[in-house]
mmCIF file with all atom_site columns, C-alpha atoms in Angstrom:
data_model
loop_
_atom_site.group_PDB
_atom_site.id
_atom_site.type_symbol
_atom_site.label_atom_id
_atom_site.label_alt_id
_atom_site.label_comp_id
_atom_site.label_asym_id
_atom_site.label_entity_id
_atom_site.label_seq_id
_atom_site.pdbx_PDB_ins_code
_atom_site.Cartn_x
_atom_site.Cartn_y
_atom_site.Cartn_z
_atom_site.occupancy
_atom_site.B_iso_or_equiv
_atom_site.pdbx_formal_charge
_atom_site.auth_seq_id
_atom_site.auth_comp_id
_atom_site.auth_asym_id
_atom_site.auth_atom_id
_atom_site.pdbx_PDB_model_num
ATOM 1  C CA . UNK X 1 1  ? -19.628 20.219 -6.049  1.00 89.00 ? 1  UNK X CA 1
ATOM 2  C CA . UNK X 1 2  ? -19.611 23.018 -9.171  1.00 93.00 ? 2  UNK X CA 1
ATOM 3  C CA . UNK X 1 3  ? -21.036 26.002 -10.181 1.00 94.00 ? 3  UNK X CA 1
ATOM 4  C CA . UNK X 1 4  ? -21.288 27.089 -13.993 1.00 96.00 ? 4  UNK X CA 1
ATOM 5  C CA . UNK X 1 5  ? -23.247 28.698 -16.706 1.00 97.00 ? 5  UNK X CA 1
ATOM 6  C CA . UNK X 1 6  ? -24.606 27.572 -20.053 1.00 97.00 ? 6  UNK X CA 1
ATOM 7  C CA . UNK X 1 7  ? -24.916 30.110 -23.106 1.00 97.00 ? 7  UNK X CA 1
ATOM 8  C CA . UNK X 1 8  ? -26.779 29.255 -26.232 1.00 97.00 ? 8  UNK X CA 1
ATOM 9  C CA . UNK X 1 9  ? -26.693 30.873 -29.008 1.00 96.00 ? 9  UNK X CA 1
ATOM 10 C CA . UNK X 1 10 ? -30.329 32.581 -30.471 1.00 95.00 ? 10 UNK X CA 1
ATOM 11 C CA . UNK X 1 11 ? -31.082 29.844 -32.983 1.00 93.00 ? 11 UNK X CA 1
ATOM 12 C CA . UNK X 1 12 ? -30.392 27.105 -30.345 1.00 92.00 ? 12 UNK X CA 1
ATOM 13 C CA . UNK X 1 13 ? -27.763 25.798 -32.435 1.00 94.00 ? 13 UNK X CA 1
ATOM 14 C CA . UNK X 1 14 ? -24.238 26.485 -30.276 1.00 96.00 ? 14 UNK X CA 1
ATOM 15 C CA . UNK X 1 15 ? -23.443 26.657 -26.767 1.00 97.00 ? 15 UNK X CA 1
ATOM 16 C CA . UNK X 1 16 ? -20.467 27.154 -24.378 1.00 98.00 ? 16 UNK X CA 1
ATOM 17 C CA . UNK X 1 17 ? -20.168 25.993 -21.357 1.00 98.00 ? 17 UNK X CA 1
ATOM 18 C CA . UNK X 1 18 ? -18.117 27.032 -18.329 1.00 98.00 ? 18 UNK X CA 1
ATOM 19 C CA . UNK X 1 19 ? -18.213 24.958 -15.257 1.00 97.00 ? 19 UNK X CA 1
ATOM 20 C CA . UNK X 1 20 ? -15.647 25.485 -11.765 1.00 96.00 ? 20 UNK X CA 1
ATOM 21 C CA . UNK X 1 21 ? -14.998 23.527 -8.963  1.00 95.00 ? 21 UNK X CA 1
ATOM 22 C CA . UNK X 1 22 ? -16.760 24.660 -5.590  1.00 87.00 ? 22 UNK X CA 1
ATOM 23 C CA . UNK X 1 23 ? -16.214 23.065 -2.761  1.00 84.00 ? 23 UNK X CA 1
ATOM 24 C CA . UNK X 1 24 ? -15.859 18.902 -3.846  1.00 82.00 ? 24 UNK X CA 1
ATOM 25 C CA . UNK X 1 25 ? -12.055 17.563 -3.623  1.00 87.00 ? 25 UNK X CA 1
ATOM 26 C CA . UNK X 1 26 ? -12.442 13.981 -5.119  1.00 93.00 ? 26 UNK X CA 1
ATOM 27 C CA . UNK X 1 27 ? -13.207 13.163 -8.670  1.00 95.00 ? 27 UNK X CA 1
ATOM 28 C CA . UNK X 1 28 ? -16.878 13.386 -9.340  1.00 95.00 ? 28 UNK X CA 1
ATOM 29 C CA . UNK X 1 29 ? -19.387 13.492 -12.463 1.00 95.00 ? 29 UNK X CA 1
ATOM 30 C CA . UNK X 1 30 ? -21.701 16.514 -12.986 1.00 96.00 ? 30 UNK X CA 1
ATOM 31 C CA . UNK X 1 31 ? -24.338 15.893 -15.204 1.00 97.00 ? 31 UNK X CA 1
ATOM 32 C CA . UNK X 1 32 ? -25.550 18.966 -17.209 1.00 97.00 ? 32 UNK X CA 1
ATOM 33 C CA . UNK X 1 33 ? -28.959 19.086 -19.151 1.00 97.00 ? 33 UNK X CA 1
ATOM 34 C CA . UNK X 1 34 ? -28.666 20.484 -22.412 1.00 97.00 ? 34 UNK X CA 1
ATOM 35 C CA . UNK X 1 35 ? -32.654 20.912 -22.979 1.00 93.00 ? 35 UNK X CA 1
ATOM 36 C CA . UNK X 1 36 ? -32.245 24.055 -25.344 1.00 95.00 ? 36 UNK X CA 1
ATOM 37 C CA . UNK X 1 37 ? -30.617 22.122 -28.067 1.00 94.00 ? 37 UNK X CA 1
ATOM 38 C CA . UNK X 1 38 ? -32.275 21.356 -31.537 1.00 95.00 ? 38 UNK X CA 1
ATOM 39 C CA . UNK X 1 39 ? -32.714 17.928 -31.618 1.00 96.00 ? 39 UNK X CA 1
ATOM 40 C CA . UNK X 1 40 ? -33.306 17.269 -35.151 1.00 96.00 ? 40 UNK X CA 1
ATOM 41 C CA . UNK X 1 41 ? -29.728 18.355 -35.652 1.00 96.00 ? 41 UNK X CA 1
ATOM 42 C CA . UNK X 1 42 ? -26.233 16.857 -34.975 1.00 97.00 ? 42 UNK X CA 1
ATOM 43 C CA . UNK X 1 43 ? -23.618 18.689 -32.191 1.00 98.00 ? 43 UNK X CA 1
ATOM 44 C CA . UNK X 1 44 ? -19.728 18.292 -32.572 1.00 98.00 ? 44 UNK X CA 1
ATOM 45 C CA . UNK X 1 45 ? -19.166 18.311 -28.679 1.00 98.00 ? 45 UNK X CA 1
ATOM 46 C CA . UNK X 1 46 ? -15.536 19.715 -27.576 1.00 98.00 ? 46 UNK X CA 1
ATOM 47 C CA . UNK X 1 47 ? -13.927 19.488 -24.385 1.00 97.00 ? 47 UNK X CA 1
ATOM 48 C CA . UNK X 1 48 ? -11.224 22.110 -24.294 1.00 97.00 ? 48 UNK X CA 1
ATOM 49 C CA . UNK X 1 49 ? -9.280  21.023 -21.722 1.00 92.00 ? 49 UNK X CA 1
ATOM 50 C CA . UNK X 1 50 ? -8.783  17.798 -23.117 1.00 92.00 ? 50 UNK X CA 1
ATOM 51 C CA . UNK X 1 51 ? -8.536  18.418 -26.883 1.00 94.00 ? 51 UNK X CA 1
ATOM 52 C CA . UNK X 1 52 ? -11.564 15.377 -27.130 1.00 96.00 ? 52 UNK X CA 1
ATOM 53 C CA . UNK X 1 53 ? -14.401 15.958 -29.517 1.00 97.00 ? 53 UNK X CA 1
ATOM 54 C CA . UNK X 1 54 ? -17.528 13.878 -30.217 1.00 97.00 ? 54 UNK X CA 1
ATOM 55 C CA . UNK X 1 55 ? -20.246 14.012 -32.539 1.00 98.00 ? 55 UNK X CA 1
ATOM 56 C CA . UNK X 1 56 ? -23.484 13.784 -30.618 1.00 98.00 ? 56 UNK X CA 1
ATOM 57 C CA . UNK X 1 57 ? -27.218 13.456 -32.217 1.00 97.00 ? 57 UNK X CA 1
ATOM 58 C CA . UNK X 1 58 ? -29.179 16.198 -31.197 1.00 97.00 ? 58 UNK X CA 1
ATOM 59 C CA . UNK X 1 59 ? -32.336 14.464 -29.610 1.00 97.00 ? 59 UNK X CA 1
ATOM 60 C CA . UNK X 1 60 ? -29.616 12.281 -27.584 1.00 97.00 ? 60 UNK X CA 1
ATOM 61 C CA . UNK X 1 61 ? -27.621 15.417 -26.362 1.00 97.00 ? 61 UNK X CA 1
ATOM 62 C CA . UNK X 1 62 ? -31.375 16.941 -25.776 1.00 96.00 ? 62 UNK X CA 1
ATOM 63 C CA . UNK X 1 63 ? -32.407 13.476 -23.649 1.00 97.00 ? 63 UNK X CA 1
ATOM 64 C CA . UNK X 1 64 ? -29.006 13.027 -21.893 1.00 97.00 ? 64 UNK X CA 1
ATOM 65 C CA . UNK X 1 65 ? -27.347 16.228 -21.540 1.00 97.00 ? 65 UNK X CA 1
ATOM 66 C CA . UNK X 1 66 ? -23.459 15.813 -20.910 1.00 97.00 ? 66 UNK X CA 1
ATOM 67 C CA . UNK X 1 67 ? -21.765 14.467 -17.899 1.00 97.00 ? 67 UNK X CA 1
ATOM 68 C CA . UNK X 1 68 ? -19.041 16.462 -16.917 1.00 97.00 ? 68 UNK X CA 1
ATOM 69 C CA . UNK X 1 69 ? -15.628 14.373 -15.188 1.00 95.00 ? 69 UNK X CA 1
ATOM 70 C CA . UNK X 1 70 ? -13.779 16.135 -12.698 1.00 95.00 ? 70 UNK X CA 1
ATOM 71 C CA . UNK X 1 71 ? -10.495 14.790 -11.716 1.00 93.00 ? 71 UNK X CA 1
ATOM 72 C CA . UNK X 1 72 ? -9.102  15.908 -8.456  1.00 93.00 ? 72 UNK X CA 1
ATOM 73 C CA . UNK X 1 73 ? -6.902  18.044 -10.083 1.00 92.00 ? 73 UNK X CA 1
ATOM 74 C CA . UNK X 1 74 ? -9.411  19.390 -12.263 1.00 93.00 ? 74 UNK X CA 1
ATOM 75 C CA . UNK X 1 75 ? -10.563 23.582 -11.401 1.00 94.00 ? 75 UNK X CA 1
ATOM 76 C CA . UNK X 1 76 ? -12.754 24.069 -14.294 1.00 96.00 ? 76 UNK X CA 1
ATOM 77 C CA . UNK X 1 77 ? -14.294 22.755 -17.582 1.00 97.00 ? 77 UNK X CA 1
ATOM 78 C CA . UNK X 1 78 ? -14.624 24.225 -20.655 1.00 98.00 ? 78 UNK X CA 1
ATOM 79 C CA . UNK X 1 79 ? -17.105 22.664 -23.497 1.00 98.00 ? 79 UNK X CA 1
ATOM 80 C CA . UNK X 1 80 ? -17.817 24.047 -26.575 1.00 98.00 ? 80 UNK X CA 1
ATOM 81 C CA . UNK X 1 81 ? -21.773 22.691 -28.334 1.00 98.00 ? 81 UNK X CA 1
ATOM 82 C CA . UNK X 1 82 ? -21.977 23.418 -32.023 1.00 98.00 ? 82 UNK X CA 1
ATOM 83 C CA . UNK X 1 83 ? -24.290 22.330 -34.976 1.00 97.00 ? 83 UNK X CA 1
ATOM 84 C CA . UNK X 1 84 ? -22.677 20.346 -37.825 1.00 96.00 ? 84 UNK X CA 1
ATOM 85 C CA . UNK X 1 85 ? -24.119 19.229 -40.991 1.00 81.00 ? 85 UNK X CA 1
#
């Protein structure tokens, strides 16, 4: 139903991501691993579109990745992945 990219930074410790809508037309989840994330470090997650942020533990963003929500309206989503103390 999408098509994206994930790009981490070199120490593992940011990462954008950029997903668009292919071909689906109703609302749908897209779950995205996030397996190149430290996990003995905490992620402020930010969904652009939206303005929402979350703090996530690393090993949970590591074992869950991120589930993505498409609305029907919805083209793309933007999420930004970086370490906080």
């Amino acid at each position: 139903p999408a098509a994206g990219v994930v790009f981490y930074n070199a120490g593992k410790t940011s990462a954008g991501l950029l997903f668009l809508r292919w071909d689906e037309k109703d609302t749908f989840k897209l779950p995205v691993p996030m397996n190149r994330i430290q996990p003995d470090k905490n992620y402020r997650v930010e969904l652009v579109d939206s303005g929402e942020m979350q703090n996530i533990p690393g090993d949970k963003l590591k074992k869950n990745g991120l589930t993505l929500q498409f609305d029907k309206t919805t083209m793309s989503v933007l999420v930004f992945v970086e370490a906080i103390e």
